[in-house]
Tab-separated table of C-alpha atoms in Angstrom:
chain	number	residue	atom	x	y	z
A	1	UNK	CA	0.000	0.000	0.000
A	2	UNK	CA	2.461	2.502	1.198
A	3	UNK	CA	4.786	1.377	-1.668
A	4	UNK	CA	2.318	1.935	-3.719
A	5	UNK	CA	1.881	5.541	-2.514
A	6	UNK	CA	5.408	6.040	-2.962
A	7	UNK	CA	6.125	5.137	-6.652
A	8	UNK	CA	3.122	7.973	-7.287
A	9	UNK	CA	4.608	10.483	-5.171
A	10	UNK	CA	7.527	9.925	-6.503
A	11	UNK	CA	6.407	10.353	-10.617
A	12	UNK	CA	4.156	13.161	-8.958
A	13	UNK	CA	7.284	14.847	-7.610
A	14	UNK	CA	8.759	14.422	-11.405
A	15	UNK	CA	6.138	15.845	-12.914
A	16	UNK	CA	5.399	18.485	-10.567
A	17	UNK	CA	8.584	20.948	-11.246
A	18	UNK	CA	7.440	21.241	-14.814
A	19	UNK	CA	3.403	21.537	-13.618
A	20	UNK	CA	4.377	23.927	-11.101
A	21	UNK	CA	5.816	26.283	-13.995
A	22	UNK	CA	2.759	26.204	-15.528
A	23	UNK	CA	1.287	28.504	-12.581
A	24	UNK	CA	-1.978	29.972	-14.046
A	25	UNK	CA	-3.314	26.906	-16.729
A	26	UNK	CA	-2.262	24.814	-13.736
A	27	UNK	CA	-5.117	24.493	-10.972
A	28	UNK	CA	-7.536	23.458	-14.612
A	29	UNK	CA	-5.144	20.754	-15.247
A	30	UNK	CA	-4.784	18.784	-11.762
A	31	UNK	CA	-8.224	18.551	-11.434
A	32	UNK	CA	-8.369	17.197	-14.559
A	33	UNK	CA	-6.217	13.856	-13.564
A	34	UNK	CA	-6.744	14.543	-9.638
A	35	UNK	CA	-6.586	11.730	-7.006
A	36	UNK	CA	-2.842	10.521	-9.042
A	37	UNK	CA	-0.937	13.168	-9.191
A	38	UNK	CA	0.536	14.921	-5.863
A	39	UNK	CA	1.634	18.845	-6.320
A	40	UNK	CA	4.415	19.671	-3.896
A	41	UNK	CA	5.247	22.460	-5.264
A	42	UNK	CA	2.606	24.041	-6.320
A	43	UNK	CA	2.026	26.358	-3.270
A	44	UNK	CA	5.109	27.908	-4.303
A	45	UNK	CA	4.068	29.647	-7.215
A	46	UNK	CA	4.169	33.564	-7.560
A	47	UNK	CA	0.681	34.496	-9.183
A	48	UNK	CA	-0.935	37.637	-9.865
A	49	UNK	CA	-3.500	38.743	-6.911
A	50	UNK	CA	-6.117	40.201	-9.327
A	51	UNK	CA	-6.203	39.112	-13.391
A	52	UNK	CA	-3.662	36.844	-14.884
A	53	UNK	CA	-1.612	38.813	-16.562
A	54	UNK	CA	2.385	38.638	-16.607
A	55	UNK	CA	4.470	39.726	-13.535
A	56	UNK	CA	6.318	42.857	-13.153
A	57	UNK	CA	7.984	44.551	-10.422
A	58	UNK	CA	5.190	46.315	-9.229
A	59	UNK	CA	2.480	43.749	-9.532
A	60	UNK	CA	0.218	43.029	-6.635
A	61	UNK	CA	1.037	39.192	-6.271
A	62	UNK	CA	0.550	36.523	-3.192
A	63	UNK	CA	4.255	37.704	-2.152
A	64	UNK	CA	2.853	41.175	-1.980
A	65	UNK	CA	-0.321	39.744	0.392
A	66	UNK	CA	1.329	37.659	2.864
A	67	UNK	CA	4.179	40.105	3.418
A	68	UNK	CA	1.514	42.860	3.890
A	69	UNK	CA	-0.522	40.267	6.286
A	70	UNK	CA	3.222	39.620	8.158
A	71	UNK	CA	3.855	43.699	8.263
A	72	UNK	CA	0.344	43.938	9.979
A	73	UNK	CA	0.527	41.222	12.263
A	74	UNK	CA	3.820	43.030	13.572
A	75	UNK	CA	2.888	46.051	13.896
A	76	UNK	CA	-0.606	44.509	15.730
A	77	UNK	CA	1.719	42.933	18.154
A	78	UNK	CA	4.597	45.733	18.665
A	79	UNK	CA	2.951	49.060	18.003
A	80	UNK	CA	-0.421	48.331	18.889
A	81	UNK	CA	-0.211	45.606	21.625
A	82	UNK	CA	2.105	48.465	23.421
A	83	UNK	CA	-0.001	51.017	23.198
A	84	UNK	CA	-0.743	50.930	27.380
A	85	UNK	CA	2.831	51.351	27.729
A	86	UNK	CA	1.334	49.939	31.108
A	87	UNK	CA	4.333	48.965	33.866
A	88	UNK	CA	2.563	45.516	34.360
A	89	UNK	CA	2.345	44.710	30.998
A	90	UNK	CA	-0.830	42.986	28.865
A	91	UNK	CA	-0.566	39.809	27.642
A	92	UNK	CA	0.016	41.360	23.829
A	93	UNK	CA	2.825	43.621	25.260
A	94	UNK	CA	4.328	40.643	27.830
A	95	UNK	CA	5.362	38.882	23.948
A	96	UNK	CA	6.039	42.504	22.676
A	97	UNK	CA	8.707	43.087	25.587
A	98	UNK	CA	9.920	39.152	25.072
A	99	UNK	CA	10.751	39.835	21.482
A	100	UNK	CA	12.390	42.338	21.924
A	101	UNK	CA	14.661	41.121	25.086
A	102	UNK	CA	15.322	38.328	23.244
A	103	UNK	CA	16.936	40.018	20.288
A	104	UNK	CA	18.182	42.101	21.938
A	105	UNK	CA	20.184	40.189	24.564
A	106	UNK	CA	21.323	37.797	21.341
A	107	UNK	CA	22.593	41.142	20.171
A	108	UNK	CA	24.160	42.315	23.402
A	109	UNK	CA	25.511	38.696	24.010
A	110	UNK	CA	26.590	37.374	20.340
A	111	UNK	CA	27.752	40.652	18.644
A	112	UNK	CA	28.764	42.957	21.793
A	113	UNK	CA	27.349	46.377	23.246
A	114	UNK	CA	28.830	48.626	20.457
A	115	UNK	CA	26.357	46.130	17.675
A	116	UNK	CA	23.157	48.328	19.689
A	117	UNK	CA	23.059	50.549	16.992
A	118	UNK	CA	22.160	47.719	14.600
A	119	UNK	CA	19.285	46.308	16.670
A	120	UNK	CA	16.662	47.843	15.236
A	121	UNK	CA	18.013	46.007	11.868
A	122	UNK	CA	18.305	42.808	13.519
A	123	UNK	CA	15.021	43.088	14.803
A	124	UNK	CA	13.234	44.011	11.874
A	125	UNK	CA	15.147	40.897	10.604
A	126	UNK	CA	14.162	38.333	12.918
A	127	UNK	CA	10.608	39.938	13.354
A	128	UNK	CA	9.882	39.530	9.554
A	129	UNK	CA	11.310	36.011	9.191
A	130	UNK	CA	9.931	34.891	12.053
A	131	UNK	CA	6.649	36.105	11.235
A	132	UNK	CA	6.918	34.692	7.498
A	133	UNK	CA	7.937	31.384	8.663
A	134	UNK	CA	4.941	30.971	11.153
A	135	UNK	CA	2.370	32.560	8.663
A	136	UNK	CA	3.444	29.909	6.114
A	137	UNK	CA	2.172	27.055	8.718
A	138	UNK	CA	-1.913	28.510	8.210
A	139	UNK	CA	-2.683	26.076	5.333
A	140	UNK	CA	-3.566	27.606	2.334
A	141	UNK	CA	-1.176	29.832	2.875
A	142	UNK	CA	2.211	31.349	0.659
A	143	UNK	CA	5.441	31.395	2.313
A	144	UNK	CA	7.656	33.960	1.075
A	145	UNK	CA	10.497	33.136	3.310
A	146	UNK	CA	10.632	29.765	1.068
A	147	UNK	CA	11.753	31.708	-1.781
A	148	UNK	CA	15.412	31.840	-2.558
A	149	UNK	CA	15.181	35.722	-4.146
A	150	UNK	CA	13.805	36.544	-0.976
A	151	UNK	CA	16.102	34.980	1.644
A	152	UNK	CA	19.364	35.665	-0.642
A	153	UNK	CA	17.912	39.262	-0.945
A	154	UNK	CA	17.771	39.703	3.366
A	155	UNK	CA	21.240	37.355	3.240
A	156	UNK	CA	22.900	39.570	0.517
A	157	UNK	CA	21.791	42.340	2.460
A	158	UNK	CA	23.658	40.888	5.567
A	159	UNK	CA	26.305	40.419	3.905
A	160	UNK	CA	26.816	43.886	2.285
A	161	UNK	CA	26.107	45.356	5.902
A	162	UNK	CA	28.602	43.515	7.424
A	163	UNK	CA	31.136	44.276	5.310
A	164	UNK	CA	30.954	48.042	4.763
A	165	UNK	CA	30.600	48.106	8.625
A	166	UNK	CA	33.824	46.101	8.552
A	167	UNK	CA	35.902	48.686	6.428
A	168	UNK	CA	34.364	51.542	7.596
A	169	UNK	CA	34.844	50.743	11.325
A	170	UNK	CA	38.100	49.023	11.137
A	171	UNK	CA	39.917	50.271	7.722
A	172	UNK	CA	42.242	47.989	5.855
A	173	UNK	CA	42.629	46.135	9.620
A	174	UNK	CA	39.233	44.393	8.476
A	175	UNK	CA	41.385	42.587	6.079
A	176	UNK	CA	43.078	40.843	9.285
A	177	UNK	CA	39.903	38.537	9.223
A	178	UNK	CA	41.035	36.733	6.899
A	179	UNK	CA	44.868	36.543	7.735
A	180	UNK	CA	44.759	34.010	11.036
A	181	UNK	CA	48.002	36.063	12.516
A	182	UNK	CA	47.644	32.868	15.274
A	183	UNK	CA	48.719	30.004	12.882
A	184	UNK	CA	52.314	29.400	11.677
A	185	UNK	CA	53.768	32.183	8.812
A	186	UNK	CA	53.945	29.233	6.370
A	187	UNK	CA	49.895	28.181	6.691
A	188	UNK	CA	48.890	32.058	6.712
A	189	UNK	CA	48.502	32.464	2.566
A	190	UNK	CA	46.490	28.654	2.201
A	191	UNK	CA	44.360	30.139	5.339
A	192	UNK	CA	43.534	33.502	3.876
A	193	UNK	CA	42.459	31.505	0.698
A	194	UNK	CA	40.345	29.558	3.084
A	195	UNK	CA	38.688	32.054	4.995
A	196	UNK	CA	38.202	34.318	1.747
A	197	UNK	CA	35.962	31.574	0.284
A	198	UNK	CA	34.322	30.760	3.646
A	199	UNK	CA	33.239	34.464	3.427
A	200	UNK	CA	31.695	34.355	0.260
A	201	UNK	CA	30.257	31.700	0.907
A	202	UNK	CA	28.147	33.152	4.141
A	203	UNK	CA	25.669	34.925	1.950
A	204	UNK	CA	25.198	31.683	0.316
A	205	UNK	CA	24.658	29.148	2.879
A	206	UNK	CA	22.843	32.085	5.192
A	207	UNK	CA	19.995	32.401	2.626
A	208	UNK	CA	20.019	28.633	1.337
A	209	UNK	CA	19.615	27.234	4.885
A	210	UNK	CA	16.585	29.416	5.323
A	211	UNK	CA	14.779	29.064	1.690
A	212	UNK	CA	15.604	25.425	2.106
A	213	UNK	CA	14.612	24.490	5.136
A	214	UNK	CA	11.113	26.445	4.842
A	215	UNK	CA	10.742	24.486	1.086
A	216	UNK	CA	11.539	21.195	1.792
A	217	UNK	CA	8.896	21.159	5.140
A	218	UNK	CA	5.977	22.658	3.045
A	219	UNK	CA	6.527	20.391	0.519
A	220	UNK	CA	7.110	17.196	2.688
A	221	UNK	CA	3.760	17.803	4.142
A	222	UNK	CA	2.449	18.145	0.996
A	223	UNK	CA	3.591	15.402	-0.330
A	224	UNK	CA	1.475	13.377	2.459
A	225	UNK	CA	-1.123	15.632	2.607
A	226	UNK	CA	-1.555	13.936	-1.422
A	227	UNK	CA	-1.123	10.359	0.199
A	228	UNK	CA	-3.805	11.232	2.757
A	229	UNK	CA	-6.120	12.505	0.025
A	230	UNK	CA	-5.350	9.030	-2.440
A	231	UNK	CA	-5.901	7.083	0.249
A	232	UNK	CA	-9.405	8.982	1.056
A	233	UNK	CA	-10.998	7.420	4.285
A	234	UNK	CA	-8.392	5.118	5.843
A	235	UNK	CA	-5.556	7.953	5.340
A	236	UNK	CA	-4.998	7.265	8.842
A	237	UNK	CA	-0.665	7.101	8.727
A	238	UNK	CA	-0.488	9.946	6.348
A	239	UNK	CA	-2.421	12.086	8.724
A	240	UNK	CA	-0.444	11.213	12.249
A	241	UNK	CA	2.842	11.703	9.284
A	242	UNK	CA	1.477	15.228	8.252
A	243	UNK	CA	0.795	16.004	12.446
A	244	UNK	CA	3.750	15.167	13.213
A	245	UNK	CA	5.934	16.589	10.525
A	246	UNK	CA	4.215	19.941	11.414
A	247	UNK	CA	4.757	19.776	14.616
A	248	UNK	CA	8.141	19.884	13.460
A	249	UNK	CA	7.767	22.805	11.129
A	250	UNK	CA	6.899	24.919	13.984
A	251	UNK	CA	9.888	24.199	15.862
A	252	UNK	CA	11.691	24.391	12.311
A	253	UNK	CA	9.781	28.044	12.013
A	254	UNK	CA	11.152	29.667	15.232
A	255	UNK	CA	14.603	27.890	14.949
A	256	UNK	CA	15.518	29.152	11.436
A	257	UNK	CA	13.962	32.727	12.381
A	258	UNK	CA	16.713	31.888	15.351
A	259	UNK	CA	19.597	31.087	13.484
A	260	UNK	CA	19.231	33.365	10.911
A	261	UNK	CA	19.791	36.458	13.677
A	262	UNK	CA	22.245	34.569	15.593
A	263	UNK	CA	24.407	34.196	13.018
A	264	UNK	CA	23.976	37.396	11.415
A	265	UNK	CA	24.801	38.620	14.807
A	266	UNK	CA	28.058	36.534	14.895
A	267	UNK	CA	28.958	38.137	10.768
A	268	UNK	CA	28.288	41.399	12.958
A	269	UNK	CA	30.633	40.972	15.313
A	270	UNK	CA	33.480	39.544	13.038
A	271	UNK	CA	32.996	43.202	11.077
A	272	UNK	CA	33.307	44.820	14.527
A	273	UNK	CA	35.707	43.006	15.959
A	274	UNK	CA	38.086	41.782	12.970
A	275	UNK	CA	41.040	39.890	14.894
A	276	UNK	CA	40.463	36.390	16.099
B	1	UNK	CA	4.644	12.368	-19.075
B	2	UNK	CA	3.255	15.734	-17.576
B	3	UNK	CA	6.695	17.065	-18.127
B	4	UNK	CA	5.754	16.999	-21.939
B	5	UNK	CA	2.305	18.432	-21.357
B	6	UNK	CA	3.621	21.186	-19.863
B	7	UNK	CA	6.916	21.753	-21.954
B	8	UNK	CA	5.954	25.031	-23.867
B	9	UNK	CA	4.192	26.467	-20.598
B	10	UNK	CA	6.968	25.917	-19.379
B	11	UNK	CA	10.156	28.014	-20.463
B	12	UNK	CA	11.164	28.303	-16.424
B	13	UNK	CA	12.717	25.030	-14.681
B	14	UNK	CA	11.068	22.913	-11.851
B	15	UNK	CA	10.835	24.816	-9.328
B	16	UNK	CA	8.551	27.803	-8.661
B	17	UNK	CA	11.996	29.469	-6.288
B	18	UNK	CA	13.826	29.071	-9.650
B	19	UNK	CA	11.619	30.899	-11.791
B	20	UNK	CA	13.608	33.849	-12.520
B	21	UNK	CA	10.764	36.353	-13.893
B	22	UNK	CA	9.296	36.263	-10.515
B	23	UNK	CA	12.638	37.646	-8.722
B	24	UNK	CA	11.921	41.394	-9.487
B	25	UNK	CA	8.399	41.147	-8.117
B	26	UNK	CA	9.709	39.439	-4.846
B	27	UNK	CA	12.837	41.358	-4.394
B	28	UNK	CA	10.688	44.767	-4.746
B	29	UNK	CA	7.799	44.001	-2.277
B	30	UNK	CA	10.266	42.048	-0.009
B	31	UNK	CA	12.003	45.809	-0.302
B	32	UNK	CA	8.955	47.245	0.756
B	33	UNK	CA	8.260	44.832	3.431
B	34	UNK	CA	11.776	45.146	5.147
B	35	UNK	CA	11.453	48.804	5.159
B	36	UNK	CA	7.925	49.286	6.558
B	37	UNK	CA	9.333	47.093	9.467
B	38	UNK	CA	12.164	48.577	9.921
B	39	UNK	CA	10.529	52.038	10.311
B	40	UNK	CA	7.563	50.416	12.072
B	41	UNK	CA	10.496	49.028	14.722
B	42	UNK	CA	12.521	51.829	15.002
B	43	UNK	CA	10.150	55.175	15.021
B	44	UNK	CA	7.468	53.554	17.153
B	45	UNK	CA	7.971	49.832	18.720
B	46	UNK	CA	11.412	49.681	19.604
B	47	UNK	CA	11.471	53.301	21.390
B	48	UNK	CA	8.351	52.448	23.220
B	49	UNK	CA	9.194	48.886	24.708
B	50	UNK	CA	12.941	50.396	25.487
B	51	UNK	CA	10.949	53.314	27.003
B	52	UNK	CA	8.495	50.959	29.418
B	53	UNK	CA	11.543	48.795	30.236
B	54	UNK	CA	13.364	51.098	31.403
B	55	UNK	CA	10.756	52.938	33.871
B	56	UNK	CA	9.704	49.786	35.054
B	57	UNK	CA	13.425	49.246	36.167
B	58	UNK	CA	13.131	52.581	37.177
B	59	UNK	CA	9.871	51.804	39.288
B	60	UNK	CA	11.188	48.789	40.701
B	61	UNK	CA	14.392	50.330	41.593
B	62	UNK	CA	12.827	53.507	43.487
B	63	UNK	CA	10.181	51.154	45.180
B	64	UNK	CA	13.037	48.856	46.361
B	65	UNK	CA	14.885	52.557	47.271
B	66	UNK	CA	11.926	53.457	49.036
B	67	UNK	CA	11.255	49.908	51.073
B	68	UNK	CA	14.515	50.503	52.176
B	69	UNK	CA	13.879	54.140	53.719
B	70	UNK	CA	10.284	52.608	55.145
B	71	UNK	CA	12.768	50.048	56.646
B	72	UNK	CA	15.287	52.390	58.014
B	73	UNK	CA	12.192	54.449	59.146
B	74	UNK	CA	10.836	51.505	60.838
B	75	UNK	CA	14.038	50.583	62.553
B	76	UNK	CA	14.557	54.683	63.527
B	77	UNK	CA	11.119	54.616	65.353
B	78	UNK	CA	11.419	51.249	67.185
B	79	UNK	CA	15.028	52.874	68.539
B	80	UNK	CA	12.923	55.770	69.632
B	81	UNK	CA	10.254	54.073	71.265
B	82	UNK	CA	12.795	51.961	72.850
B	83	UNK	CA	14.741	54.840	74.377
B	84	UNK	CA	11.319	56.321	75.357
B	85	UNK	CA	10.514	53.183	77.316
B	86	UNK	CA	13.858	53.165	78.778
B	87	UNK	CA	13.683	56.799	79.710
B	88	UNK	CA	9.699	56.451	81.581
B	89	UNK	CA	11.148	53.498	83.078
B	90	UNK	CA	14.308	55.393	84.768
B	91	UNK	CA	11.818	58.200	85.954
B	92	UNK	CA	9.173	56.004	87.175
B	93	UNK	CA	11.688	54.809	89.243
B	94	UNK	CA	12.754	57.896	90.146
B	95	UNK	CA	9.577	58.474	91.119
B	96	UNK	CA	8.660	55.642	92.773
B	97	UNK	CA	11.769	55.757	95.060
B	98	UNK	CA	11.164	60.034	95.824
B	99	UNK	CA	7.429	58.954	96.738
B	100	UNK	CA	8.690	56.276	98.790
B	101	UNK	CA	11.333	58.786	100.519
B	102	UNK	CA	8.608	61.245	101.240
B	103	UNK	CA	6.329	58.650	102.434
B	104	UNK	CA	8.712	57.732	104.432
B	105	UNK	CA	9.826	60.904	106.134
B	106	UNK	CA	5.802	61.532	106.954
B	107	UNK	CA	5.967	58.020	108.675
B	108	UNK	CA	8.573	58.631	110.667
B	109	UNK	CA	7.359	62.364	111.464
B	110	UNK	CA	4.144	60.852	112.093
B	111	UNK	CA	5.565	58.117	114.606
B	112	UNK	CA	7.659	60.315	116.032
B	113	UNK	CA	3.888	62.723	116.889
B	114	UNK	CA	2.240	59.737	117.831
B	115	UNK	CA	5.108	58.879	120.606
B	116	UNK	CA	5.676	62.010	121.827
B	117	UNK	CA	1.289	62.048	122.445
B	118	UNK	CA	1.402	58.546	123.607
B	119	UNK	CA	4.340	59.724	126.100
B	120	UNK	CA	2.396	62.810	127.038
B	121	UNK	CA	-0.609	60.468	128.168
B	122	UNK	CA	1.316	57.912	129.694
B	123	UNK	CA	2.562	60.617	131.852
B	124	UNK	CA	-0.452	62.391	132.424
B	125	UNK	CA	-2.305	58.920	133.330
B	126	UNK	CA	0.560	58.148	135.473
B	127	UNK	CA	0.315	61.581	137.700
B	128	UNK	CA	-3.172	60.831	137.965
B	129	UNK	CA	-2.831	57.404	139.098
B	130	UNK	CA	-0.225	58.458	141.630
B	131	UNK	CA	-2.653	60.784	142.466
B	132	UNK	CA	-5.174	58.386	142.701
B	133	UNK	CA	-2.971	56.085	144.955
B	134	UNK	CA	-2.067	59.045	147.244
B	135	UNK	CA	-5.851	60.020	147.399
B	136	UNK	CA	-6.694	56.025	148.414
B	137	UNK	CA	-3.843	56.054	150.884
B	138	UNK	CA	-5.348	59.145	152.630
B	139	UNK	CA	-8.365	57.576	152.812
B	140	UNK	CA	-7.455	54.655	154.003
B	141	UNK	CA	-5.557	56.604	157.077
B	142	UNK	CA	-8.781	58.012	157.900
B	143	UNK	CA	-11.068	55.310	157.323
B	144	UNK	CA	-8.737	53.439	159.810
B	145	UNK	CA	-8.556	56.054	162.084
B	146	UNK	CA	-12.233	56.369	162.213
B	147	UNK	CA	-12.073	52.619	162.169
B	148	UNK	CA	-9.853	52.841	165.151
B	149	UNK	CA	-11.674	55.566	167.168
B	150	UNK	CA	-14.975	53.112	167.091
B	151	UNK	CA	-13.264	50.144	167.930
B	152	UNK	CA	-11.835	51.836	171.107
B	153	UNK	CA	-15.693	53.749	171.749
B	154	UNK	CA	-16.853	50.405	171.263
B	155	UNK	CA	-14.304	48.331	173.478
B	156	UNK	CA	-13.376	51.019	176.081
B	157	UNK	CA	-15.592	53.827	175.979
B	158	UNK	CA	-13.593	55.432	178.919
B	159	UNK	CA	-10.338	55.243	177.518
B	160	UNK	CA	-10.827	57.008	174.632
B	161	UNK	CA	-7.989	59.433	173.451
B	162	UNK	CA	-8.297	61.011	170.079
B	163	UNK	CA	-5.233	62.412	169.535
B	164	UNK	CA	-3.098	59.441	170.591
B	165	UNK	CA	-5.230	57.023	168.811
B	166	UNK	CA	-4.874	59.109	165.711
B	167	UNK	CA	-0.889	59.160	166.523
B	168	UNK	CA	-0.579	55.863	166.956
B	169	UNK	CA	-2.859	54.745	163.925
B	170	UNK	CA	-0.422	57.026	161.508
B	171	UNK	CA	2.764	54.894	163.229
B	172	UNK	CA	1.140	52.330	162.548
B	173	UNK	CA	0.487	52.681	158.709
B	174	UNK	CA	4.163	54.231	158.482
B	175	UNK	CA	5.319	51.243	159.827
């Protein structure tokens, strides 16, 4: 039975990439041959909000929606759930006040005292991926932190940050980052090499870790939440799969929101504080 | 295959992340997004929650400030009381002891009154009494010399001689 399952989800998962393309014509098609074919990817794809018509820069799309819905929902919980400004605080302003200790001692802790003017930054960061990644759970849903243009955009964005803040701050001394004065004269030059490419490489790994891990969830459970709808009544095991695999996702939701600040508090530091 | 079906929809690859005519939409309104935040956070929230964080140290710090004065205030007015207690304490004894002096000196004074009258009676009852006693003794001379001076009328009514009867009844009593 399950093996059965499998070989479709696999061919489905074939097929899929090229279906998903297909945004607009698409939704006609699977119903066409629905009950066979599982869509993984399909909740990925960038469409227009109103009309069909082609996508430019400016056009209203399901990107433009659920970041709007994720700039609301912040500003419901930080600007309007403090509004009492009350010493014992509401419940709104108690996760308000938690937020922001929390970033901020990650801030004050990871990247040191003289990173407070880049709070704010940080914050906005973790606020918006955090609240991306969680949105994205409410089926139906679009999560735009699952897009690689998006996270490499924030990443890049690090990145650039980091290192003007670097050569601004510290001058050419910035440059001693990546010559490890600690190890012997004659491994300096193959270091440097080293921890030039490890730099580069941040923005890379920074955004893919993010865009991955938010993809491959969504489309895990939807990948069972296909199983669960072949299988009709007795999708029993797909269902406790799906539960459990988003039960996960949460925890996968807060911790990438998590790492993504910690370590561009850590990038932070390195451009404040170049020697090892 | 679908992948056929779909082959001149499709011009971008498999997935929808990939499909590079969607990155200038995304990248603009992610744009957007970041910056609303960030002015969101740093005009209004962040300011605020700094601003109630730090008064409610603030609070906590002068209410701890002021338990401690209350405390020291506390402590201030149990040493007072203390040294009040100790102070009525000394004078009550103080008075209690001049009381008892002057108590004392009106006892004695008063003792010393009622001896001096009880001396002045016991003197005055004794004169009396002596008085008394010389008064019975007189009487008795007579009442035996009367005594005497009937026997004799009585015994010898020829013999009788006042005057040596009288001298001889005083010898007698002398005796």
């Amino acid at each position: 039975m399950s093996g059965e399952a499998e070989t479709h989800g696999e061919d489905a998962l074939a097929a899929t990439g090229a279906d998903a393309a297909a945004a607009h014509g698409a939704d006609a098609a699977h119903s066409a041959n629905s009950g066979l074919q599982i869509h993984p990817m399909d909740q990925f794809v960038v469409h227009p909000l109103f009309g069909d018509g082609p996508i430019h820069w400016y056009t209203p799309t399901n990107v433009t929606l659920w970041m709007a819905i994720a700039v609301l929902l912040i500003a419901l919980m930080m600007v309007v759930g403090t509004r009492g400004r009350a010493i014992v605080p509401s419940r709104f302003q108690s996760i308000a006040e938690l937020a922001y200790g929390f970033v901020r001692k990650m801030v004050e802790d990871v990247a040191g005292k003289d990173a407070l003017p880049f709070f704010p930054y940080i914050m906005t960061l973790f606020m918006f991926i955090v609240f991306a990644n969680f949105l994205g759970l409410v089926p139906m849903s679009f999560t735009t932190t699952a897009h690689i243009a998006v996270t490499a955009m924030l990443a890049l964005a690090v990145f650039l940050t980091v290192t003007i803040v670097g050569f601004v701050k510290n001058g050419t001394k910035f440059l001693g980052l990546f010559w490890v004065s600690s190890a012997p004269l004659p491994l300096r030059p193959i270091l440097a090499i080293i921890e030039l490419i490890s730099y580069f490489v941040r923005p890379v790994s920074h955004s893919i870790r993010l865009g991955g891990n938010m993809m491959a969830g969504h489309a895990v459970i939807k990948v069972f939440a296909g199983f669960a709808g072949v299988l009709g009544v007795g999708a029993v095991a797909p269902i406790a799969a799906i539960t459990a695999i988003y039960g996960l996702e949460i925890l996968v939701a807060f911790i990438q929101a998590y790492v993504f600040t910690i370590l561009t508090c850590v990038y932070l530091k390195d451009a404040l504080h170049p020697s090892h | 295959m679908a992948v056929d079906a779909h082959d001149a929809a499709a011009s971008a690859p498999g997935m929808p992340q990939l499909d590079i005519t969607t990155f200038p939409n995304q990248i603009f309104w992610l744009v957007v997004t970041i910056v609303v935040i960030y002015l969101i956070l740093s005009r209004v929230a962040l300011p605020r929650i700094g601003a109630v964080l730090a008064e409610r140290q603030g609070t906590i710090t002068n209410d701890i400030a002021a338990a401690e004065d209350l405390k020291r205030q506390a402590a201030e007015a149990e040493d007072a009381y203390n040294k009040a207690l100790a102070e009525a304490r000394s004078e009550a004894q103080t008075i209690a002891a001049e009381a008892r002096a002057e108590i004392m000196a009106e006892l004695a004074d008063a003792t010393a009154k009622a001896d001096a009258e009880i001396a002045a009676k016991a003197a005055e009852s004794e004169a009396r009494i002596a008085e008394i006693r010389e008064g019975a003794l007189a009487a008795v001379e007579i009442v035996a010399k009367d005594t005497a001076s009937e026997l004799v009328a009585a015994l010898a009514p020829t013999a009788s001689d006042d005057a040596a009867l009288a001298a001889a009844v005083s010898e007698r009593l002398k005796g």
